Coordinates of C-alpha atoms and ligand atoms in Angstrom, one line a residue:
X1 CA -4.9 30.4 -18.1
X2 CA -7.0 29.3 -20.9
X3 CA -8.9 32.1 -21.1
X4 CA -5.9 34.2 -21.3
X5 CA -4.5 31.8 -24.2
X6 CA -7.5 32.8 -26.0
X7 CA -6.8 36.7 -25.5
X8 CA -3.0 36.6 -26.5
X9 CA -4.0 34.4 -30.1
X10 CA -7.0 36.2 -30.7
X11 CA -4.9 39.5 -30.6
X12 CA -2.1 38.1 -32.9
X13 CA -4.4 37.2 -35.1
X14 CA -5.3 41.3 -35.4
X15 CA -1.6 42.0 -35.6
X16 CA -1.6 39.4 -38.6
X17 CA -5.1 40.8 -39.9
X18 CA -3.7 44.7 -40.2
X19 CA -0.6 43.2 -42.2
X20 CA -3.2 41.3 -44.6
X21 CA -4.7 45.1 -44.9
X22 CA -1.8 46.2 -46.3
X23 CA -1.0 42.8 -48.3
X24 CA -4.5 43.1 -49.7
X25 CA -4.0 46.9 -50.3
X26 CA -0.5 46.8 -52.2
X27 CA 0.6 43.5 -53.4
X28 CA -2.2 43.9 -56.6
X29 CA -1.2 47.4 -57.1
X30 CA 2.5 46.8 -57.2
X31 CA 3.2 48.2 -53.9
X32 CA 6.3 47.5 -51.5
X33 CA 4.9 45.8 -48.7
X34 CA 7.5 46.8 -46.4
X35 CA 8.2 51.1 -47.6
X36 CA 6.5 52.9 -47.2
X37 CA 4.3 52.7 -43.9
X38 CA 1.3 53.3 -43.9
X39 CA -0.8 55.9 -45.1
X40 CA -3.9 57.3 -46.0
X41 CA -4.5 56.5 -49.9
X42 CA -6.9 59.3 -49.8
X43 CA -4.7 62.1 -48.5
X44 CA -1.2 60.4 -49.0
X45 CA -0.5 61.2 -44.9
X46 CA 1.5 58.8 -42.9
X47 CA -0.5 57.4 -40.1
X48 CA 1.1 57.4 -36.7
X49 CA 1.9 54.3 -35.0
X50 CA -1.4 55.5 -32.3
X51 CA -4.0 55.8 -34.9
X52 CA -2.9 51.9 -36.6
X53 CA -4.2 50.2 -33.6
X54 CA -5.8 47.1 -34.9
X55 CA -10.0 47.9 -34.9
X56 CA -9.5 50.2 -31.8
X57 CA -8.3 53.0 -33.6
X58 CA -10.9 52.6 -36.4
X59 CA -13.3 52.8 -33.5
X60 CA -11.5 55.8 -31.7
X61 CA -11.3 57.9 -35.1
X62 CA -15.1 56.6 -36.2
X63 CA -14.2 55.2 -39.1
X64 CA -12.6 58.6 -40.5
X65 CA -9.0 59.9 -41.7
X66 CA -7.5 62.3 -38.9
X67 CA -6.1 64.3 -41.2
X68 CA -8.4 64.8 -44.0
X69 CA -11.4 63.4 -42.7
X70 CA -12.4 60.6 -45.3
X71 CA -13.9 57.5 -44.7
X72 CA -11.7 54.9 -43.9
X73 CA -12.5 51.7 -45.7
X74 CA -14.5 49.1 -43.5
X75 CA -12.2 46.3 -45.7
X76 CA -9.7 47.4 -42.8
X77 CA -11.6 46.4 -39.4
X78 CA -13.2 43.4 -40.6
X79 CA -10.3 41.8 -42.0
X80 CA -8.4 42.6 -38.7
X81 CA -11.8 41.2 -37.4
X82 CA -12.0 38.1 -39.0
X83 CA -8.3 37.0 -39.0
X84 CA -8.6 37.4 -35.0
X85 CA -11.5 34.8 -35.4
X86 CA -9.4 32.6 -37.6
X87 CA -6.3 32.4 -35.2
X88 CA -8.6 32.1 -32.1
X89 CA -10.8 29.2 -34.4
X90 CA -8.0 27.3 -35.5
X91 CA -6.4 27.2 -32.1
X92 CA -10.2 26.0 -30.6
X93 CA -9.5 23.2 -33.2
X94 CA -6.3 22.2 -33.2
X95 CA -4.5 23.5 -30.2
X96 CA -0.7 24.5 -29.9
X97 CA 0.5 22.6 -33.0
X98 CA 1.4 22.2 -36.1
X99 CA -1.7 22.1 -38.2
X100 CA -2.7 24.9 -35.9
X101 CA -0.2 27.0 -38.5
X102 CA -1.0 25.1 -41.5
X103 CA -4.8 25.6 -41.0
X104 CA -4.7 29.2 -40.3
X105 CA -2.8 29.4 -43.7
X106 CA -5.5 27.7 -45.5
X107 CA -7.9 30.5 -43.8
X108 CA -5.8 33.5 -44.3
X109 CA -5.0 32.7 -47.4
X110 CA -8.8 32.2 -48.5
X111 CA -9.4 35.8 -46.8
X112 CA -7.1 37.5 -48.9
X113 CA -8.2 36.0 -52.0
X114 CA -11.7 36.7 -51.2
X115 CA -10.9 40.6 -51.5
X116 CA -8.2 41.0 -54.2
X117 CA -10.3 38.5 -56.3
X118 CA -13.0 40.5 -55.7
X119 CA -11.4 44.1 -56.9
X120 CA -8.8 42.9 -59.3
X121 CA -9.7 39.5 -60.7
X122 CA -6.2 38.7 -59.3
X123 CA -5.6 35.0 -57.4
X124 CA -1.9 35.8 -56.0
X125 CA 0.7 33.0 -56.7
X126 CA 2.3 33.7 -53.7
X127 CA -0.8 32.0 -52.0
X128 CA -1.6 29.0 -54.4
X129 CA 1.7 27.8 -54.7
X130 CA 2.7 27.5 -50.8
X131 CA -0.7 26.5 -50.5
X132 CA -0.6 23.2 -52.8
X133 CA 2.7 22.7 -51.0
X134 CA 1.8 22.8 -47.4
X135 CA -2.0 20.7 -48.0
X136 CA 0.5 18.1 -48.4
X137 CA 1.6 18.4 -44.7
X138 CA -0.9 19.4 -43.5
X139 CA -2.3 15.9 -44.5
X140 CA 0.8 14.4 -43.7
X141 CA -1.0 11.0 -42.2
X142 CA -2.5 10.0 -45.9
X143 CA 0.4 11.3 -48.0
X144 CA 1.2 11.7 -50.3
X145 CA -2.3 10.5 -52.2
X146 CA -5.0 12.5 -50.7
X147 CA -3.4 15.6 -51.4
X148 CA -2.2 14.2 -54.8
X149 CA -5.4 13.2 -56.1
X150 CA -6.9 16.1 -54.5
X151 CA -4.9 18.4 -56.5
X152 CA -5.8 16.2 -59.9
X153 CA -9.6 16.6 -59.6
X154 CA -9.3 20.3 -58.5
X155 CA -7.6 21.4 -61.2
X156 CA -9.0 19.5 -63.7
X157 CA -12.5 20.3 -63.2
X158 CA -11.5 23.7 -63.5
X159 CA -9.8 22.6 -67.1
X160 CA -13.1 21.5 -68.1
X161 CA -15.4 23.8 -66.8
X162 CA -13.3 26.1 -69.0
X163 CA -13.1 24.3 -71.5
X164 CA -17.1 24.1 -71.7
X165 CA -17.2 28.0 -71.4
X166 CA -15.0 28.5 -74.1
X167 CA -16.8 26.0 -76.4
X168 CA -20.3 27.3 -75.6
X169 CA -19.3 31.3 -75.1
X170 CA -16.0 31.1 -77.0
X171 CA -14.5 33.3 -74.3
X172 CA -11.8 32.9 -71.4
X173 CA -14.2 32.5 -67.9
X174 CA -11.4 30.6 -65.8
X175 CA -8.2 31.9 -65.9
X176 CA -4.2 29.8 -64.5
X177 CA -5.3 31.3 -61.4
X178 CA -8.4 29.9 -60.8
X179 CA -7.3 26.6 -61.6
X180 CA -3.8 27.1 -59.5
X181 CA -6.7 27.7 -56.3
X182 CA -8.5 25.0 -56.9
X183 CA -4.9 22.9 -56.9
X184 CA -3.9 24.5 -53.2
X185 CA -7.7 24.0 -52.2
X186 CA -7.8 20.2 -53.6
X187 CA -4.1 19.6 -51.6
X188 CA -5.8 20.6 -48.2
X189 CA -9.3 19.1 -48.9
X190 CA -9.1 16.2 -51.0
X191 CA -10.6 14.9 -53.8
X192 CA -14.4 14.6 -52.9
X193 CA -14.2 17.6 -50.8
X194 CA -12.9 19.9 -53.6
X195 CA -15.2 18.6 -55.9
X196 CA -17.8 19.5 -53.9
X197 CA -16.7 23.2 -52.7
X198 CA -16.2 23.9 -56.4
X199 CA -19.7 22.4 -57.5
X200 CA -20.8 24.7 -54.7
X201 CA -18.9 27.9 -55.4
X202 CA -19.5 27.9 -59.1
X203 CA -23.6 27.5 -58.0
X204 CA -22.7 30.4 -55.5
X205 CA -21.2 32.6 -57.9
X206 CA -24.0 31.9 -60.9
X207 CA -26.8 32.5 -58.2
X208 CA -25.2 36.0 -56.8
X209 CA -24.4 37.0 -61.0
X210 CA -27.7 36.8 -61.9
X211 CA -28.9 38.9 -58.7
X212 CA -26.2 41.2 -59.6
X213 CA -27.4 41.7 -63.1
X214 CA -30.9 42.0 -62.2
X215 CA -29.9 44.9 -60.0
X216 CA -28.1 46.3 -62.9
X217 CA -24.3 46.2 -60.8
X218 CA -23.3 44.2 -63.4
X219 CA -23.7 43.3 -66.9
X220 CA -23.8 39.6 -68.7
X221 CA -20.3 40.2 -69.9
X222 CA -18.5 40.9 -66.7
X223 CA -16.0 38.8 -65.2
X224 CA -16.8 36.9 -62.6
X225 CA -14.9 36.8 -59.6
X226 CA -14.4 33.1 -59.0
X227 CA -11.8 32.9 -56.7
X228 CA -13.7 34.9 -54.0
X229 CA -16.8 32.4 -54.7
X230 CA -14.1 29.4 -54.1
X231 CA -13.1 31.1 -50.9
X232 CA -16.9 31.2 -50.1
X233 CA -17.8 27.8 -50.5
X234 CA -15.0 26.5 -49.3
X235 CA -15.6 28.3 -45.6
X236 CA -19.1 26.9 -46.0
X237 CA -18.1 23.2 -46.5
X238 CA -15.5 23.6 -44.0
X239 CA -18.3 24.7 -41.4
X240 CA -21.4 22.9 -42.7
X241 CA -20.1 20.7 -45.1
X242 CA -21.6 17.8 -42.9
X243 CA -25.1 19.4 -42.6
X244 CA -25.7 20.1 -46.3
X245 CA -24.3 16.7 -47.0
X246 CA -27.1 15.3 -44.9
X247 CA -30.0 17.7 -45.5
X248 CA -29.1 16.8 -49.3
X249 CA -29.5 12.8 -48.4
X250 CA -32.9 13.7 -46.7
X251 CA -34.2 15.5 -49.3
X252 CA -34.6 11.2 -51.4
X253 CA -35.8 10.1 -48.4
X254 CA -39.6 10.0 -47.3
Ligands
ZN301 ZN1 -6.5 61.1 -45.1

């Protein structure tokens, strides 16, 4: 029985992952999520019900358009992908229950993020603002402070990081969105857990920058794509928050 638990949420979570496809696809472009279905954006042909298949059919077609042959991006499997791993991981955690939900919202919503962020230096609203609202219950047994002051230190490290940048480079780095995430991340994490995943994601996103621009993919004056480094580090601290926490105490010890 178990096991077969296991199956059924891993293959919602697909179902779910194909609809964040199409979320991550059309809600920055101004796209209707709902008309049309779905199509190929290469060849504008509607894709049958068959070839939509959550990673099977992207397996069965190899990747490729039927119709006109073009890759398909690989966005589409390894979202579908990785929100069956967040619906199966959540449920490992937290069983049939409430913050079951709440927690594969924080996920989702950091998986998202991650890949409009990346593209279209967008953080949707319609993520931060349920978000800031539901870390309260999901923190329901120390409300309404930890949330609350979670929130405060999130979003106002982000004021003042910006405001540093725009003293020193006289030039908008952090924009309302960034600072709206780090309220929704510091409502589900808390305060020293936020300050933390930011510390970590705006070391992340420096470290990757300066690769990025030794490699020539991007020049000094580029925009950097902070939400998808918050989404980053906020995974990691989730998963190994503990260990680096510890390696970092060992490294003043002899
Ligand atoms: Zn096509």
């Amino acid at each position: 029985m178990e096991f077969l638990n296991r199956i059924f949420i891993f293959v919602i979570g697909l179902v779910f992952g194909s609809f964040f496809n199409v979320l991550i696809y059309r809600t920055p472009r101004g796209l209707s999520i709902i008309r049309p279905g779905s199509f190929c954006p290469h060849c504008q042909k509607s894709i049958k019900f068959y070839d939509n298949i959550p990673l099977i059919s992207f397996i069965l077609l190899f990747g490729r358009c039927r119709f006109c042959k073009k890759p398909i991006s690989l966005r589409y499997p390894i979202v579908e992908l990785l929100t069956g791993l967040i619906f199966l991981f959540s449920y490992e955690r937290f069983n049939f229950s409430p913050k079951t939900i709440l927690f594969i919202f924080l996920l989702s919503a950091l998986l998202i993020i991650f890949f409009i962020d990346w593209e279209f230096q967008i953080i949707p609203d319609w993520l931060n603002y349920p978000g800031i609202l539901l870390g309260f219950l999901f923190n329901i047994e120390k409300f309404p402070f930890f949330s609350l002051y979670g929130i405060i230190a999130g979003m106002g490290s982000l004021f003042l990081l910006r405001a540093i940048w725009l003293i020193l480079r006289k030039k908008e780095a952090i924009g309302g969105g960034d600072i709206k995430m780090a309220g929704f991340l510091g409502s589900y994490l808390g305060y020293k857990n936020v300050l933390f995943t930011i510390f970590l994601g705006a070391l992340l996103g420096l470290i990757i920058f300066l690769i990025l621009i030794a490699i020539r993919k991007r020049k000094i004056k580029d925009y950097i794509p902070f939400g998808s480094f918050l989404a980053i580090s906020t995974i990691i601290n989730l998963f190994f928050g503990e260990h680096i926490f510890y390696w970092y105490l060992n490294l003043f010890k002899r």
